[in-house]
Short mmCIF file of C-alpha atoms in Angstrom, two decimals:
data_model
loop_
_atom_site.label_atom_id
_atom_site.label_comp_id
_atom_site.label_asym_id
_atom_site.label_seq_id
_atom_site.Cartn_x
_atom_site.Cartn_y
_atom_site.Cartn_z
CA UNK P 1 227.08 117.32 -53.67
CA UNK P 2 230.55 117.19 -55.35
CA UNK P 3 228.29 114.71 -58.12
CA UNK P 4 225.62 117.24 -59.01
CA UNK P 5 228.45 120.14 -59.08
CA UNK P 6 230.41 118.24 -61.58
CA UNK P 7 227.06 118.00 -63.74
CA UNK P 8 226.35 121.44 -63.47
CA UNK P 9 230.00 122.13 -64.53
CA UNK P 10 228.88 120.33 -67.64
CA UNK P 11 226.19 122.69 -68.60
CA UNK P 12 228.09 125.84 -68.17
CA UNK P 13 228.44 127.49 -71.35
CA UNK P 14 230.81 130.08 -70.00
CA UNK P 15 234.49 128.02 -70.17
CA UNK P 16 235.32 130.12 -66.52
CA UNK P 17 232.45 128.99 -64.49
CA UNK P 18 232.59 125.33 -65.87
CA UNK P 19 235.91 125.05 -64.86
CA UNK P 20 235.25 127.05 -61.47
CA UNK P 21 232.28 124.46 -60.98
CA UNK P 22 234.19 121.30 -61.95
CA UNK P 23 237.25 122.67 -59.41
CA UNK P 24 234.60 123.15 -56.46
CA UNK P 25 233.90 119.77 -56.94
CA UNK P 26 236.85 118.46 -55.86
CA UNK P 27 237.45 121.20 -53.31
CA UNK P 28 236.45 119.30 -49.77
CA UNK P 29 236.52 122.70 -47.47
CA UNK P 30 234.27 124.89 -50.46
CA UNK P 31 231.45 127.70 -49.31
CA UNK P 32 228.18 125.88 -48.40
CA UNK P 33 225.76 126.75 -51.17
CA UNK P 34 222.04 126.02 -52.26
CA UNK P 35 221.71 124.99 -56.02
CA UNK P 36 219.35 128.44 -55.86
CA UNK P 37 222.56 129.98 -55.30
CA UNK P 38 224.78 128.12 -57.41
CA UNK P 39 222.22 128.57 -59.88
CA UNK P 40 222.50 132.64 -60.08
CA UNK P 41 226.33 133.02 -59.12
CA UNK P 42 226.64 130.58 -62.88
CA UNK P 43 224.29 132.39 -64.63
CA UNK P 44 225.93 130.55 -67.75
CA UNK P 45 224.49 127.18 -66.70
CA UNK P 46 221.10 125.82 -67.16
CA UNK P 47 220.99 122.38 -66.89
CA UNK P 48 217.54 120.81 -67.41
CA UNK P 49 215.25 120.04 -64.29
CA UNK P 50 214.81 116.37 -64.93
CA UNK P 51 218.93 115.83 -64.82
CA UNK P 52 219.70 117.87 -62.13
CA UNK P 53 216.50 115.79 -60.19
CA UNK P 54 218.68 112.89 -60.44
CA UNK P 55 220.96 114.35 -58.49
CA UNK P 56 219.23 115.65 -55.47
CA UNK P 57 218.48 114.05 -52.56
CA UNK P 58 214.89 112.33 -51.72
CA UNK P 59 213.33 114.08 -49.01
CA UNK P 60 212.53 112.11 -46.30
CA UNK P 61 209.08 112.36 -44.45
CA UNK P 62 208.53 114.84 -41.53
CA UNK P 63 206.81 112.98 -38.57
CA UNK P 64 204.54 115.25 -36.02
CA UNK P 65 202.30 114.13 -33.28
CA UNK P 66 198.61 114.80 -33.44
CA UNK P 67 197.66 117.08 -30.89
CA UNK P 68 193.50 116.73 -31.84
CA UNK P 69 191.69 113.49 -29.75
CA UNK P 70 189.27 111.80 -32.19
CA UNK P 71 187.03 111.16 -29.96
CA UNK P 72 186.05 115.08 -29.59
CA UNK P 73 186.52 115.43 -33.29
CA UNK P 74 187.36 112.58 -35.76
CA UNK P 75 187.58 115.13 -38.71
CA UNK P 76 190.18 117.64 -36.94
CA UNK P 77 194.03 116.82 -37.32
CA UNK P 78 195.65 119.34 -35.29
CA UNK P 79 199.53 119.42 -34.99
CA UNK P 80 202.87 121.99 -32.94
CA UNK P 81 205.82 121.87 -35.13
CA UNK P 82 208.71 124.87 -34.53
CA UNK P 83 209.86 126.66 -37.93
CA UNK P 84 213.37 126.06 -37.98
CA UNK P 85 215.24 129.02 -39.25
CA UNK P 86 219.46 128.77 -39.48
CA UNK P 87 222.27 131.55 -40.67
CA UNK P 88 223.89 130.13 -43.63
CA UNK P 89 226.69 133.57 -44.21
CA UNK P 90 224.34 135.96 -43.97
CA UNK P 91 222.12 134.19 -45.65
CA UNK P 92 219.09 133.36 -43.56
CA UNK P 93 217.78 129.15 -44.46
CA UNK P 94 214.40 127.60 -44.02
CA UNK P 95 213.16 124.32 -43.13
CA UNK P 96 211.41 122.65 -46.27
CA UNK P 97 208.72 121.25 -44.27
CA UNK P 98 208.27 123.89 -41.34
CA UNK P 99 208.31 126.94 -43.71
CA UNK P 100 205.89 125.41 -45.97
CA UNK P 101 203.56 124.47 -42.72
CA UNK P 102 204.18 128.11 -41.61
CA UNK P 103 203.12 129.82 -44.93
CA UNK P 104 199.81 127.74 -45.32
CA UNK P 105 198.70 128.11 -41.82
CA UNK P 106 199.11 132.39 -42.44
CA UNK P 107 197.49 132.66 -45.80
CA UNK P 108 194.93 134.85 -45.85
CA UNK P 109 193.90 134.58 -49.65
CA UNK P 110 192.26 131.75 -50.97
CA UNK P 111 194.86 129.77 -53.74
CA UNK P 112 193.77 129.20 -57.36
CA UNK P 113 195.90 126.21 -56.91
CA UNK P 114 195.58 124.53 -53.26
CA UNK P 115 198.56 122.14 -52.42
CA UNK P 116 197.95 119.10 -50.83
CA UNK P 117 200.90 117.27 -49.23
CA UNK P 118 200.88 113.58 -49.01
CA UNK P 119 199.82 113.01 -45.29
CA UNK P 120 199.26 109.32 -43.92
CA UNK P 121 199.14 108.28 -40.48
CA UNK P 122 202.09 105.87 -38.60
CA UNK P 123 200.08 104.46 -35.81
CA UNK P 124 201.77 104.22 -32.25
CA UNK P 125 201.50 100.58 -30.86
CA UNK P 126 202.84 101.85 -27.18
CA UNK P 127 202.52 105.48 -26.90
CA UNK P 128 199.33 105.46 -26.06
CA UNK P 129 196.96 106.76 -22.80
CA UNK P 130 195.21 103.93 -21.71
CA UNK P 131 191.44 104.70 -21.71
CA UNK P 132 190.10 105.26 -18.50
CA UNK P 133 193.00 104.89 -16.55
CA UNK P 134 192.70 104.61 -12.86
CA UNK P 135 196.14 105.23 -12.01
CA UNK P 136 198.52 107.94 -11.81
CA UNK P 137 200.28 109.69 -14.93
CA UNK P 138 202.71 112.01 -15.21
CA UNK P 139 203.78 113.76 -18.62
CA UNK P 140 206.60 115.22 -19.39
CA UNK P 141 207.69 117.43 -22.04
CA UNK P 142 208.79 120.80 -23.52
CA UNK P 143 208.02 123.28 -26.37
CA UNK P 144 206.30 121.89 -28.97
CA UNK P 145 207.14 117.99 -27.59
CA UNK P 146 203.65 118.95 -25.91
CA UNK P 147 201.96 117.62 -28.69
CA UNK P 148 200.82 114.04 -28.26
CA UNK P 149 200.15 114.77 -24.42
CA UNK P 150 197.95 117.63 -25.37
CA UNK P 151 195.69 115.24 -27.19
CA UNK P 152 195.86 112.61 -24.51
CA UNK P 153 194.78 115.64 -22.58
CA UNK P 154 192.21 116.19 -24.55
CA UNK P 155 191.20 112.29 -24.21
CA UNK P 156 190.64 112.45 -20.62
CA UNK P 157 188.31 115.81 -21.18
CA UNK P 158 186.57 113.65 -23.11
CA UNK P 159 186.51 110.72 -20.72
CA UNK P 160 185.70 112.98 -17.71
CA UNK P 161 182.36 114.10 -19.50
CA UNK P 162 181.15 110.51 -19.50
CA UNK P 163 180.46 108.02 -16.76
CA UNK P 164 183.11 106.24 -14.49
CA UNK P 165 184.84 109.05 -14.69
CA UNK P 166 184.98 109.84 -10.79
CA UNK P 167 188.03 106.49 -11.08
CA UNK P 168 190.18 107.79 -13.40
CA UNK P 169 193.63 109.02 -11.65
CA UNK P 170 195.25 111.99 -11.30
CA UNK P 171 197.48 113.58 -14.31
CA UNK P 172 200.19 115.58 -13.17
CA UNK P 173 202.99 117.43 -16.20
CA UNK P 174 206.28 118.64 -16.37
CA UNK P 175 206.45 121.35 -18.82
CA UNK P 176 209.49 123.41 -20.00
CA UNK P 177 209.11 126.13 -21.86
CA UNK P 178 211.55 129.12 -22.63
CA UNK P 179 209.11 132.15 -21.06
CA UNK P 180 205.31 132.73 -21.19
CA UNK P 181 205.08 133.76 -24.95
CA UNK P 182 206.66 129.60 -26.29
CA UNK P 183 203.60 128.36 -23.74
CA UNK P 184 201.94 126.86 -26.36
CA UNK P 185 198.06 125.95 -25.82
CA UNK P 186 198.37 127.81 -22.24
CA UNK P 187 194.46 128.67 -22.55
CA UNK P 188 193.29 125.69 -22.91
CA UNK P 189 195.90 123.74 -20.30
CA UNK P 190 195.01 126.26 -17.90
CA UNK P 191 191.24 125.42 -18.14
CA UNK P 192 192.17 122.07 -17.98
CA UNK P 193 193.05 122.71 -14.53
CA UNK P 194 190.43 124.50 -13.58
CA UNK P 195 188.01 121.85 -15.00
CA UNK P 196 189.97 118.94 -12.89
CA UNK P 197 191.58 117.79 -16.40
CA UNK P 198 194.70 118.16 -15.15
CA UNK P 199 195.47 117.67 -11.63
CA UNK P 200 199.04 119.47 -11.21
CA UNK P 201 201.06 121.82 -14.05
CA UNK P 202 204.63 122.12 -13.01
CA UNK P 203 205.99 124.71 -15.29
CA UNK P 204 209.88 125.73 -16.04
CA UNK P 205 210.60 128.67 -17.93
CA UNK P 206 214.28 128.37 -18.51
CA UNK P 207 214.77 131.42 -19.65
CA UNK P 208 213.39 133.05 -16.79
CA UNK P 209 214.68 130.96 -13.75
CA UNK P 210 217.26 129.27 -15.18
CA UNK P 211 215.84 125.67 -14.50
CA UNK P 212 214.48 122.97 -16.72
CA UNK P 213 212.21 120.40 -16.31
CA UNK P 214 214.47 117.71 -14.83
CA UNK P 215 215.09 119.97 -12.45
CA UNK P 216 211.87 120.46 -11.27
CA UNK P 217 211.26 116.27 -11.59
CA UNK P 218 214.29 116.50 -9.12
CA UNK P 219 212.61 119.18 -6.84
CA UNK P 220 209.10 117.16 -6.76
CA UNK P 221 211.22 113.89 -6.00
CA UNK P 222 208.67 112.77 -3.36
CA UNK P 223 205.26 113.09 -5.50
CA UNK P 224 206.95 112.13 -8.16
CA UNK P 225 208.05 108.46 -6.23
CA UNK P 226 204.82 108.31 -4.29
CA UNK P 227 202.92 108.34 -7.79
CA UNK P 228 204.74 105.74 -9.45
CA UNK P 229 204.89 103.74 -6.47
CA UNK P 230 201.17 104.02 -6.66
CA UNK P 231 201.13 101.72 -10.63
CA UNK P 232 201.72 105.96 -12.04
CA UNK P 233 203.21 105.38 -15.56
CA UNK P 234 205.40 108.48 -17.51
CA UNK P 235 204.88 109.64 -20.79
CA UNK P 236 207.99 111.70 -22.05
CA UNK P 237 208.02 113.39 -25.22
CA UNK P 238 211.54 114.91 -27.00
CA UNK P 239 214.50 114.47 -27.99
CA UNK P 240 216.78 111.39 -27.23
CA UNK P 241 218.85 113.85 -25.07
CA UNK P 242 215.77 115.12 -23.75
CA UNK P 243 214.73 111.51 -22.54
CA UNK P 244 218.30 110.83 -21.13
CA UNK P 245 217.82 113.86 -19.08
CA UNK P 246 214.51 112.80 -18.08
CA UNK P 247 215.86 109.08 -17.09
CA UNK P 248 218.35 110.49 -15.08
CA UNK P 249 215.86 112.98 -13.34
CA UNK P 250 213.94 110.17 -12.16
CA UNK P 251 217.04 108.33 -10.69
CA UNK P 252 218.19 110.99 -8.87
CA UNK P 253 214.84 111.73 -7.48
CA UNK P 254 214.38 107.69 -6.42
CA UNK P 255 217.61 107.51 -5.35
CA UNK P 256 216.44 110.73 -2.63
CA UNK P 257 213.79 109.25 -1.33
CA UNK P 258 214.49 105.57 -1.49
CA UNK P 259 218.18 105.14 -1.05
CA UNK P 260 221.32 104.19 -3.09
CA UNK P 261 220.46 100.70 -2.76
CA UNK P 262 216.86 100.46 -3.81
CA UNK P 263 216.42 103.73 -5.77
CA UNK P 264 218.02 102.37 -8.71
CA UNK P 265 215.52 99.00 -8.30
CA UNK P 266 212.71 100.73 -8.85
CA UNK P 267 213.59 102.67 -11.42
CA UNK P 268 214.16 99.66 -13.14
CA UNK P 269 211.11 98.16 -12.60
CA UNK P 270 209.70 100.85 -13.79
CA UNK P 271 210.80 100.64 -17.51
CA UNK P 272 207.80 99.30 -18.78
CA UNK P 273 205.58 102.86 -17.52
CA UNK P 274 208.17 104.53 -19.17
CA UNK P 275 207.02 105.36 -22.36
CA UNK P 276 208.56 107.72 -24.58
CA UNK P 277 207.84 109.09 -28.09
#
């Protein structure tokens, strides 16, 4: 930030790279740097950690779903994140939070020094599977977005091993993926099948066929209507273009098989079994 660069500029003991700092702080179109970098191209300044603190910005939390159902385990915490990588020059960047995920989940060697990250948990008052739910339900979702519908998965596994559960209804899921090797958890969701967890996968691998999952919402327009018109309820899970899309899918697909008039109707009515997180 122009304010920490003009501190920095400060510090410099070399008269050139103050004044190149304190100019770069006024420049509005300068290089994108780190303060790593900054940091060795001044090798004259060395401010001292606590002041240049002040002057960096508070990280925010990182929010991922749980993936784990307590039920089966109340002591696991399972979560999907993507590491997000970026090209800075030809510099390659890392996400604070992702990279550091990334790195403890590959260590091999035990740490002198273990890091624990503050974790706490921010509850979800609406995205939630009702327990033993009769109805239909139909997730939607793709990459990592599988998440939370993984562990609702894993709920109804649970449920179906107890009794009642021959009136729970059927769970059918959209799933986009780029090709087979981003088809996270595809074990275990393909057991899931097989064990009558999951009644219907419908999988899009955009960057094998070209299509994504509103497409293939579009392309299963009649089960799709004939489940919600039977009290099904969607659980969508992305991005808040990702949810557009998926809004917009489900017109289209009522508008098909109900008409211009009363497609739109029922998708209204619907609002409240569309839950998104």
């Amino acid at each position: 930030s122009p304010n920490l660069l003009r501190i920095l500029s400060q510090y410099a003991t070399d008269p050139i790279q103050s004044k190149t700092l304190a100019s770069m702080a006024t420049t509005s179109n300068r290089a994108p740097l780190d303060l790593l970098d900054i940091l060795k191209q001044f090798d004259s300044c060395k401010p001292p950690l606590a002041h240049v603190l002040e002057y960096l910005p508070i990280q925010k939390c990182r929010y991922y779903s749980i993936s784990t159902c307590h039920l089966e385990d109340p002591k696991k915490i399972q979560i999907c994140f993507n590491v997000v990588q970026w090209m800075q020059g030809e510099k390659v960047m890392k996400g604070i939070a992702s990279d550091w995920l990334r790195s403890q989940s590959q260590r091999t060697i035990p740490c002198d020094v273990p890091s624990y990250p503050p974790i706490f948990i921010r509850p979800s008052d609406q995205f939630r599977l009702t327990p033993n739910d009769p109805n239909p339900i139909i997730f939607v979702c793709m990459g990592t977005g599988i998440s939370p519908l993984l562990a609702f998965l894993r709920q109804r596994r649970y449920e179906l091993q107890h009794p009642n559960a021959s009136n729970l209804g059927p769970i059918w899921m959209f799933y986009g993926c780029k090709d087979d090797d981003h088809f996270w958890h595809r074990q275990e969701i393909e057991d899931m099948i097989s064990n009558g967890v999951l009644a219907k996968l419908i999988l899009s691998k955009s960057k094998i066929h070209g299509r994504h999952v509103q497409d293939e919402i579009i392309a299963h327009a009649s089960s799709v209507i004939k489940l919600m018109q039977s009290s099904g309820s969607i659980y969508a899970c992305g991005s808040q273009e990702f949810i557009a899309g998926t809004r917009r899918a489900l017109l289209e697909a009522a508008i098909s098989q109900l008409g211009i008039m009363e497609g739109p109707k029922h998708v209204t009515s619907w609002n409240e079994r569309f839950l998104v997180d």
